[in-house]
Short mmCIF file of C-alpha atoms in Angstrom, two decimals:
data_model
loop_
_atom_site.label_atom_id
_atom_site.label_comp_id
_atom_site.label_asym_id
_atom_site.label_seq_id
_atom_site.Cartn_x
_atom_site.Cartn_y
_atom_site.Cartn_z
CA UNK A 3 -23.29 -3.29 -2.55
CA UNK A 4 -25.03 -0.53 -3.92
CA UNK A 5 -23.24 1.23 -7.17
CA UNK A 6 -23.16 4.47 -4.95
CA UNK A 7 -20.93 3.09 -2.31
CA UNK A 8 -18.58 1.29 -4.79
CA UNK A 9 -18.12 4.52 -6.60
CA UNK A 10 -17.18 6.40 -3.58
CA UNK A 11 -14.84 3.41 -2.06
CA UNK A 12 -13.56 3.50 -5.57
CA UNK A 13 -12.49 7.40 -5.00
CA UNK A 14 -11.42 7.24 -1.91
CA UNK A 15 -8.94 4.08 -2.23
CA UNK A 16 -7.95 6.03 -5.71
CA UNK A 17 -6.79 9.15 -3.81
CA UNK A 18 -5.56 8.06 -1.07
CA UNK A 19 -3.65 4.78 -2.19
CA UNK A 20 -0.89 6.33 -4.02
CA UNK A 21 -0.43 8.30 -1.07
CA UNK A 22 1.62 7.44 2.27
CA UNK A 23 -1.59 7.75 4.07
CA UNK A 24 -2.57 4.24 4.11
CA UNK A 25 -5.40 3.99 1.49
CA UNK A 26 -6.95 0.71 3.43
CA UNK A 27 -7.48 3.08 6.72
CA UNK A 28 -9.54 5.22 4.74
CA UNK A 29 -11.29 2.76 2.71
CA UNK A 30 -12.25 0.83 5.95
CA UNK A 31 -13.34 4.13 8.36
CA UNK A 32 -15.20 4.75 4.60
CA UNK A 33 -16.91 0.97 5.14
CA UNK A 34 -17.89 1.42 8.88
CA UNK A 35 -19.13 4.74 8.71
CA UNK A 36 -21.61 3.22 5.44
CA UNK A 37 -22.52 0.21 7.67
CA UNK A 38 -20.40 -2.08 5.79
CA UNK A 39 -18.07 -4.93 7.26
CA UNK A 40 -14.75 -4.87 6.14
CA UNK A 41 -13.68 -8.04 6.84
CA UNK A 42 -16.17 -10.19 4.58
CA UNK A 43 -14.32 -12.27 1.42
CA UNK A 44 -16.39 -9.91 -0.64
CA UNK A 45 -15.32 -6.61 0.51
CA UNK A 46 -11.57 -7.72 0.76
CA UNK A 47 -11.39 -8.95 -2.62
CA UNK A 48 -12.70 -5.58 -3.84
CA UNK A 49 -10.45 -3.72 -1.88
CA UNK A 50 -7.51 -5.63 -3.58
CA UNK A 51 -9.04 -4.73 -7.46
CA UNK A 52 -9.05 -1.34 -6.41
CA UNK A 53 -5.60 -1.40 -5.33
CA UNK A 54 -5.23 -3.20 -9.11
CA UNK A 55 -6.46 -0.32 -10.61
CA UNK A 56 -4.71 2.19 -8.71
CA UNK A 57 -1.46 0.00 -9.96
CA UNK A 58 -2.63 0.58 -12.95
CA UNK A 59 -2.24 4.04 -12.71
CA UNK A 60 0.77 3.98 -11.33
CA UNK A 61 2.57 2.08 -14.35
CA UNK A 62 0.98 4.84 -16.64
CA UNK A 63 2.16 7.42 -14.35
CA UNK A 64 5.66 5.80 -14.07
CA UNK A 65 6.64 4.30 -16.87
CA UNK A 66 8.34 7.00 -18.75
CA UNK A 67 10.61 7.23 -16.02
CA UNK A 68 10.88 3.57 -15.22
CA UNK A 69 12.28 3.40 -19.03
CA UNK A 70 15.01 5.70 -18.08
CA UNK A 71 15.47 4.23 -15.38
CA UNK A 72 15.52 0.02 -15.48
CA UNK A 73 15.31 -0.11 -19.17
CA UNK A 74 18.19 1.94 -20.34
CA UNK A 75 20.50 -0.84 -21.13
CA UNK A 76 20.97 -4.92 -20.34
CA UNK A 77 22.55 -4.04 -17.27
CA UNK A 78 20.90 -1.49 -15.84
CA UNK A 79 17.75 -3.90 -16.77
CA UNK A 80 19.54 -7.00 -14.75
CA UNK A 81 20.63 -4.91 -11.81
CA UNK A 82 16.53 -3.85 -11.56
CA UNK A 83 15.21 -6.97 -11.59
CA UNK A 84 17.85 -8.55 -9.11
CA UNK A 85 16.82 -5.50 -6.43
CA UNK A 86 12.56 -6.17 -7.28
CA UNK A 87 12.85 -9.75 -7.20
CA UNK A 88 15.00 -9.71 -3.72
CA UNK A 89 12.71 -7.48 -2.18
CA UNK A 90 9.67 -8.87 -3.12
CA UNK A 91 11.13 -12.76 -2.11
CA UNK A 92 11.85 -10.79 1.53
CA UNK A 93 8.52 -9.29 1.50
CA UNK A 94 6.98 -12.67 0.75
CA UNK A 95 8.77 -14.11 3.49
CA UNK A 96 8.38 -11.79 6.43
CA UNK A 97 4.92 -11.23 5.62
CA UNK A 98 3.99 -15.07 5.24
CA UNK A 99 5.61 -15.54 8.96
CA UNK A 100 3.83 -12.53 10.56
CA UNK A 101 0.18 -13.34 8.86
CA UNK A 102 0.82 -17.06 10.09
CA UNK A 103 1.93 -15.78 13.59
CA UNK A 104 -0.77 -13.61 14.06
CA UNK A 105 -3.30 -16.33 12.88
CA UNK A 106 -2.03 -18.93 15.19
CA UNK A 107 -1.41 -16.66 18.05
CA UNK A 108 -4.56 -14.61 18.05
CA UNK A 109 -6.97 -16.42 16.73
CA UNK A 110 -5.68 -19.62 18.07
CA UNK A 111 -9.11 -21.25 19.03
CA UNK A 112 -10.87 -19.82 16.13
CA UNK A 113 -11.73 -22.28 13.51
CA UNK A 114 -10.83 -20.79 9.77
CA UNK A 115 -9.44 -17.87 11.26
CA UNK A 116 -7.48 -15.41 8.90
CA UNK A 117 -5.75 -12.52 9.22
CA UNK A 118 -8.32 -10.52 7.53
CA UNK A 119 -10.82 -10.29 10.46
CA UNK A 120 -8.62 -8.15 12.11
CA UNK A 121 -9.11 -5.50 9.05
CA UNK A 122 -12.16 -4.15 11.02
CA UNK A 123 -10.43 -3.44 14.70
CA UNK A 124 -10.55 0.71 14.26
CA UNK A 125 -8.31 -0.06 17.47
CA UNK A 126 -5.75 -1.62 15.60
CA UNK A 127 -5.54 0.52 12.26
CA UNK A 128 -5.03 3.96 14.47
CA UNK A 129 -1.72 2.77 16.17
CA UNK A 130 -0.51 1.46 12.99
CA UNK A 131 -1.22 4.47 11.26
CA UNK A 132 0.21 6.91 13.91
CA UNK A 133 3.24 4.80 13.72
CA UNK A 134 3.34 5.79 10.11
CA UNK A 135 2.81 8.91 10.19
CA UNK A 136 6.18 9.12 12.92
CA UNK A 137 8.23 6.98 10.55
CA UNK A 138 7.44 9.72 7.25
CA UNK A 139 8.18 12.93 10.11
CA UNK A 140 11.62 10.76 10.65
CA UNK A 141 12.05 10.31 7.11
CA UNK A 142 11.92 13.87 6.72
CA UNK A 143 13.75 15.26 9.20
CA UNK A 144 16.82 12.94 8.68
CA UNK A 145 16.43 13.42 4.42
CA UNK A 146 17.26 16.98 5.01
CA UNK A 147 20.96 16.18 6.26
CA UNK A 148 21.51 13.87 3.24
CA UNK A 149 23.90 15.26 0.44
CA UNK A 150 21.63 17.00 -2.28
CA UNK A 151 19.66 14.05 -5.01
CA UNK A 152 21.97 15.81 -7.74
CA UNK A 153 24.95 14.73 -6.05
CA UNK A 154 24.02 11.35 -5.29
CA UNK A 155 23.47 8.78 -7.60
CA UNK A 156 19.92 8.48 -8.34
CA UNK A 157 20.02 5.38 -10.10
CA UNK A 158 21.86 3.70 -7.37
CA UNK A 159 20.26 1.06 -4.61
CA UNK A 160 22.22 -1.15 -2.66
CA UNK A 161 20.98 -5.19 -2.05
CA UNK A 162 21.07 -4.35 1.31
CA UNK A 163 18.75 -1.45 0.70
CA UNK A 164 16.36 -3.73 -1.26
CA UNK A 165 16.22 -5.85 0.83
CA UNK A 166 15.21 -3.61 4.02
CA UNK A 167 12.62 -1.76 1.78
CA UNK A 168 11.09 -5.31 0.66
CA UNK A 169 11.02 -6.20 4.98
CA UNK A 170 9.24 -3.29 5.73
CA UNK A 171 6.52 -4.29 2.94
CA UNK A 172 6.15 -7.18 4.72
CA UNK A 173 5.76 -5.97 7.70
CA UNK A 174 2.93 -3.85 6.15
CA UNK A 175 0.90 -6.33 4.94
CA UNK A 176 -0.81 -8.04 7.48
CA UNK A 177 -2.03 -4.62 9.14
CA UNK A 178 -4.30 -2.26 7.72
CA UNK A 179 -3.50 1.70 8.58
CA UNK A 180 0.63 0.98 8.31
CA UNK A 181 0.86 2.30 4.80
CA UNK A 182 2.65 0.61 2.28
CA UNK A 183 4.35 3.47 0.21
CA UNK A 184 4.77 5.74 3.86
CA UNK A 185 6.57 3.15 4.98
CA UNK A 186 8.80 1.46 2.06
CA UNK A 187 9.82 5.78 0.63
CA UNK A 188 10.66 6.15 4.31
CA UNK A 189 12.45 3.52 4.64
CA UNK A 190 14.57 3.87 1.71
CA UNK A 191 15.41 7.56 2.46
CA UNK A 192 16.46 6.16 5.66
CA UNK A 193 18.46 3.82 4.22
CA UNK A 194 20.31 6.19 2.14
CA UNK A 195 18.25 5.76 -1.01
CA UNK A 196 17.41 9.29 -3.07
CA UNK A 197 13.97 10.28 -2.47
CA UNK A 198 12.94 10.20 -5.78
CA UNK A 199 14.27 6.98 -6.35
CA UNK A 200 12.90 5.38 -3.23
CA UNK A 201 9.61 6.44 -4.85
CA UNK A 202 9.95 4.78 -7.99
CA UNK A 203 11.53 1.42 -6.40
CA UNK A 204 8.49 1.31 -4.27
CA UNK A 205 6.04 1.82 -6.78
CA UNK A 206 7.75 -0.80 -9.16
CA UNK A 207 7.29 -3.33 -5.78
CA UNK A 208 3.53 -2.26 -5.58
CA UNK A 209 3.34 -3.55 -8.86
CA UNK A 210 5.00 -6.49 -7.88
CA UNK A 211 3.36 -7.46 -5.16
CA UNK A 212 -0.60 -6.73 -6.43
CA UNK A 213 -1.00 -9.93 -8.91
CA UNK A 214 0.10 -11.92 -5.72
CA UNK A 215 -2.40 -10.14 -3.40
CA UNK A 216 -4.96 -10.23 -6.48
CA UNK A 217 -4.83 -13.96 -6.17
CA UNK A 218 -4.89 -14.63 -2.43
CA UNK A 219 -7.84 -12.78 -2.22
CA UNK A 220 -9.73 -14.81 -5.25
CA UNK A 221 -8.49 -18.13 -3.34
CA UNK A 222 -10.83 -16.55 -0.53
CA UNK A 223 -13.33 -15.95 -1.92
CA UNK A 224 -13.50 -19.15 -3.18
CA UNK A 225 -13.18 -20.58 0.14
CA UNK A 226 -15.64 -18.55 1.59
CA UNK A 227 -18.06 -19.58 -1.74
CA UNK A 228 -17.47 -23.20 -0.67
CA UNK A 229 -18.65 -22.61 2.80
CA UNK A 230 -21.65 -21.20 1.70
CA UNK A 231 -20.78 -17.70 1.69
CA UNK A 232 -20.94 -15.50 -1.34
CA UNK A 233 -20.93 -15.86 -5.24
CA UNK A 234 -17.44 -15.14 -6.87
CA UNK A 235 -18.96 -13.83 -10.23
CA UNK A 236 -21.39 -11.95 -8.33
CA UNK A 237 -19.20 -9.93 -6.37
CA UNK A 238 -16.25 -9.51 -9.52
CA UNK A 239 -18.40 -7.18 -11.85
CA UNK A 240 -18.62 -4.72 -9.02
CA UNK A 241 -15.04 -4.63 -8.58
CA UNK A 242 -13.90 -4.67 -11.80
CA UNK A 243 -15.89 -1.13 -12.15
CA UNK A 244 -14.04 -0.30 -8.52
CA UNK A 245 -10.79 -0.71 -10.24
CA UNK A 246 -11.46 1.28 -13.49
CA UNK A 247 -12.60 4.08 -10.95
CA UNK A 248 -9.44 3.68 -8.44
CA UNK A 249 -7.64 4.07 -11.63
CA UNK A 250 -8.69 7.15 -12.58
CA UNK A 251 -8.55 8.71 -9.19
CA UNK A 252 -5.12 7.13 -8.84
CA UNK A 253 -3.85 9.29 -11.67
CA UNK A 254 -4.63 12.58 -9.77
CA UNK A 255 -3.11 11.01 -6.43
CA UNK A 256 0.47 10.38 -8.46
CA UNK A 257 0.93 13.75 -9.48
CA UNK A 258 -0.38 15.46 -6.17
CA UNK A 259 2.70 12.89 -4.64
CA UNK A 260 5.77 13.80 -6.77
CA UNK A 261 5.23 17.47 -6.69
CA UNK A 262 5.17 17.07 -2.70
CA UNK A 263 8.00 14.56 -2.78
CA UNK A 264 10.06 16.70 -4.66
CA UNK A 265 9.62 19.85 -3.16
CA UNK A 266 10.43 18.51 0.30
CA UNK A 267 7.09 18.42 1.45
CA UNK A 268 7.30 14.83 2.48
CA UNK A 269 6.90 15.20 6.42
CA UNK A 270 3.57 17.16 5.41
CA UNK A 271 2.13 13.52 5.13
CA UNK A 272 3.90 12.34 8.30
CA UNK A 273 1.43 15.49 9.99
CA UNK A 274 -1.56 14.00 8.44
CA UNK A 275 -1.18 10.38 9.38
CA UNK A 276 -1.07 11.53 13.18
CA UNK A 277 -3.95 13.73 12.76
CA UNK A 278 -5.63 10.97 10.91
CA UNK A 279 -4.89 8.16 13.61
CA UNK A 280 -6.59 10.48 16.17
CA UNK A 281 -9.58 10.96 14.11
CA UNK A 282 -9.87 7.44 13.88
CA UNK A 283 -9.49 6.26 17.52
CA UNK A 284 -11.98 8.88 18.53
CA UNK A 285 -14.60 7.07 15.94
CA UNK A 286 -13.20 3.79 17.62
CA UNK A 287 -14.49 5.12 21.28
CA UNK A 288 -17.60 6.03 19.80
CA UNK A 289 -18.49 2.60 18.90
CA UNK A 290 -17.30 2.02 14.88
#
């Protein structure tokens, strides 16, 4: 890869990751439309360290009010942990069964075959994205008949709750284009959650869930270095400069989000997901 398109991969996964508009659909239409694949061990991995660095950002941007929040006292610290660890062990789970469905089921003939080949379909990425983009409009639209955030509890989330947040990540996973925050804040608001704290709960599971995702995509790489594919130290110094970059473009992303979240300009995203999705199958029909 040349240092020009890691820089601007770097920028666009930066912006758009900490925002519910999928950052891996616009880091992939990015790829295409520069003639790269996707789908190689090489580009995934780097994807992933940019996602690293934008989690970076995030526990800078956060953790001020993640103090407050799970850190205030032994309980409130134990009550936290319980919600992030169930979520994450439901996340783990429903995404392990869909990635090995979809890897027996469609590729069942296919020899090696793994879920990330299918990160290049354009075909598949604009559905999951427009289904997005519906689920944040929903979101919306029912968070307005909830009872004001100052009369709720803010610092209140159910098991139940967790758990259907950390489902919906799973779901997520396997499918680039369903975004990961879009879905999980959306979720939660549906679920009864505050919007604000929906947003810091699924933050705190993106942070979670990236060491796990850091290493799946090393163990392919690996794989794909044993096969005679590429060089793992080759292809880490270029990411490691994708994450710094992600991280400082994930920054600006985290403020541009909580001034829109908490002025109630959430469905605003839900508008540019379905906008987005039609962009994207139109570059589909015309060959990318």
């Amino acid at each position: 890869m040349r240092l020009l398109d890691i820089v601007i991969l770097a920028i666009v996964q930066g912006l758009a990751e900490l925002l519910p508009v999928s950052s891996s659909a616009h880091v992939v239409v990015a790829e295409k439309l520069m003639g790269i694949d996707p789908s190689k061990p090489e580009m995934t991995l780097l994807l992933v360290m940019l996602h690293t660095g934008t989690m970076v950002a995030v526990i800078v941007h956060f953790w001020k009010r993640w103090q407050e929040a799970y850190f205030a006292s032994f309980e409130a610290f134990r009550k936290s942990a319980f919600q992030l660890l169930l979520a994450s062990a439901v996340t783990a789970l429903v995404g392990e069964l869909l990635i090995k469905a979809i890897e027996r089921i469609w590729f069942h003939n296919v020899p090696n075959a793994e879920v990330e080949q299918l990160f290049s379909h354009l075909e598949l990425i604009a559905p999951a994205l427009a289904l997005t983009g519906i689920l944040i409009l929903v979101a919306g639209v029912y968070e307005r008949h909830l009872l004001p955030a100052k009369e709720c509890d803010r610092r209140t989330i159910k098991a139940k709750q967790a758990g259907l947040i950390g489902a919906v990540q799973g779901l997520c996973l396997p499918f680039r284009g369903f975004s990961r925050s879009g879905a999980t804040i959306s979720t939660g608001i549906l679920a009864g959650v505050p919007k604000i704290l929906a947003e810091e709960f699924s933050f705190a599971l993106a942070v979670f869930l990236t060491p796990a995702a850091d290493a799946r995509e090393l163990m392919r790489l690996s794989r794909a270095e044993h096969l005679g594919g590429v060089k793992v130290v080759a292809v880490m110094t270029p990411s490691f400069l994708g994450a710094f970059l992600a991280f400082l473009a994930g920054l600006i992303a985290l403020r541009w989000l909580s001034r829109w979240l908490e002025n109630g300009r959430w469905h605003l995203f839900g508008i540019y997901c379905l906008f987005a999705a039609a962009g994207i199958a139109i570059l589909h029909h015309f060959g990318y």
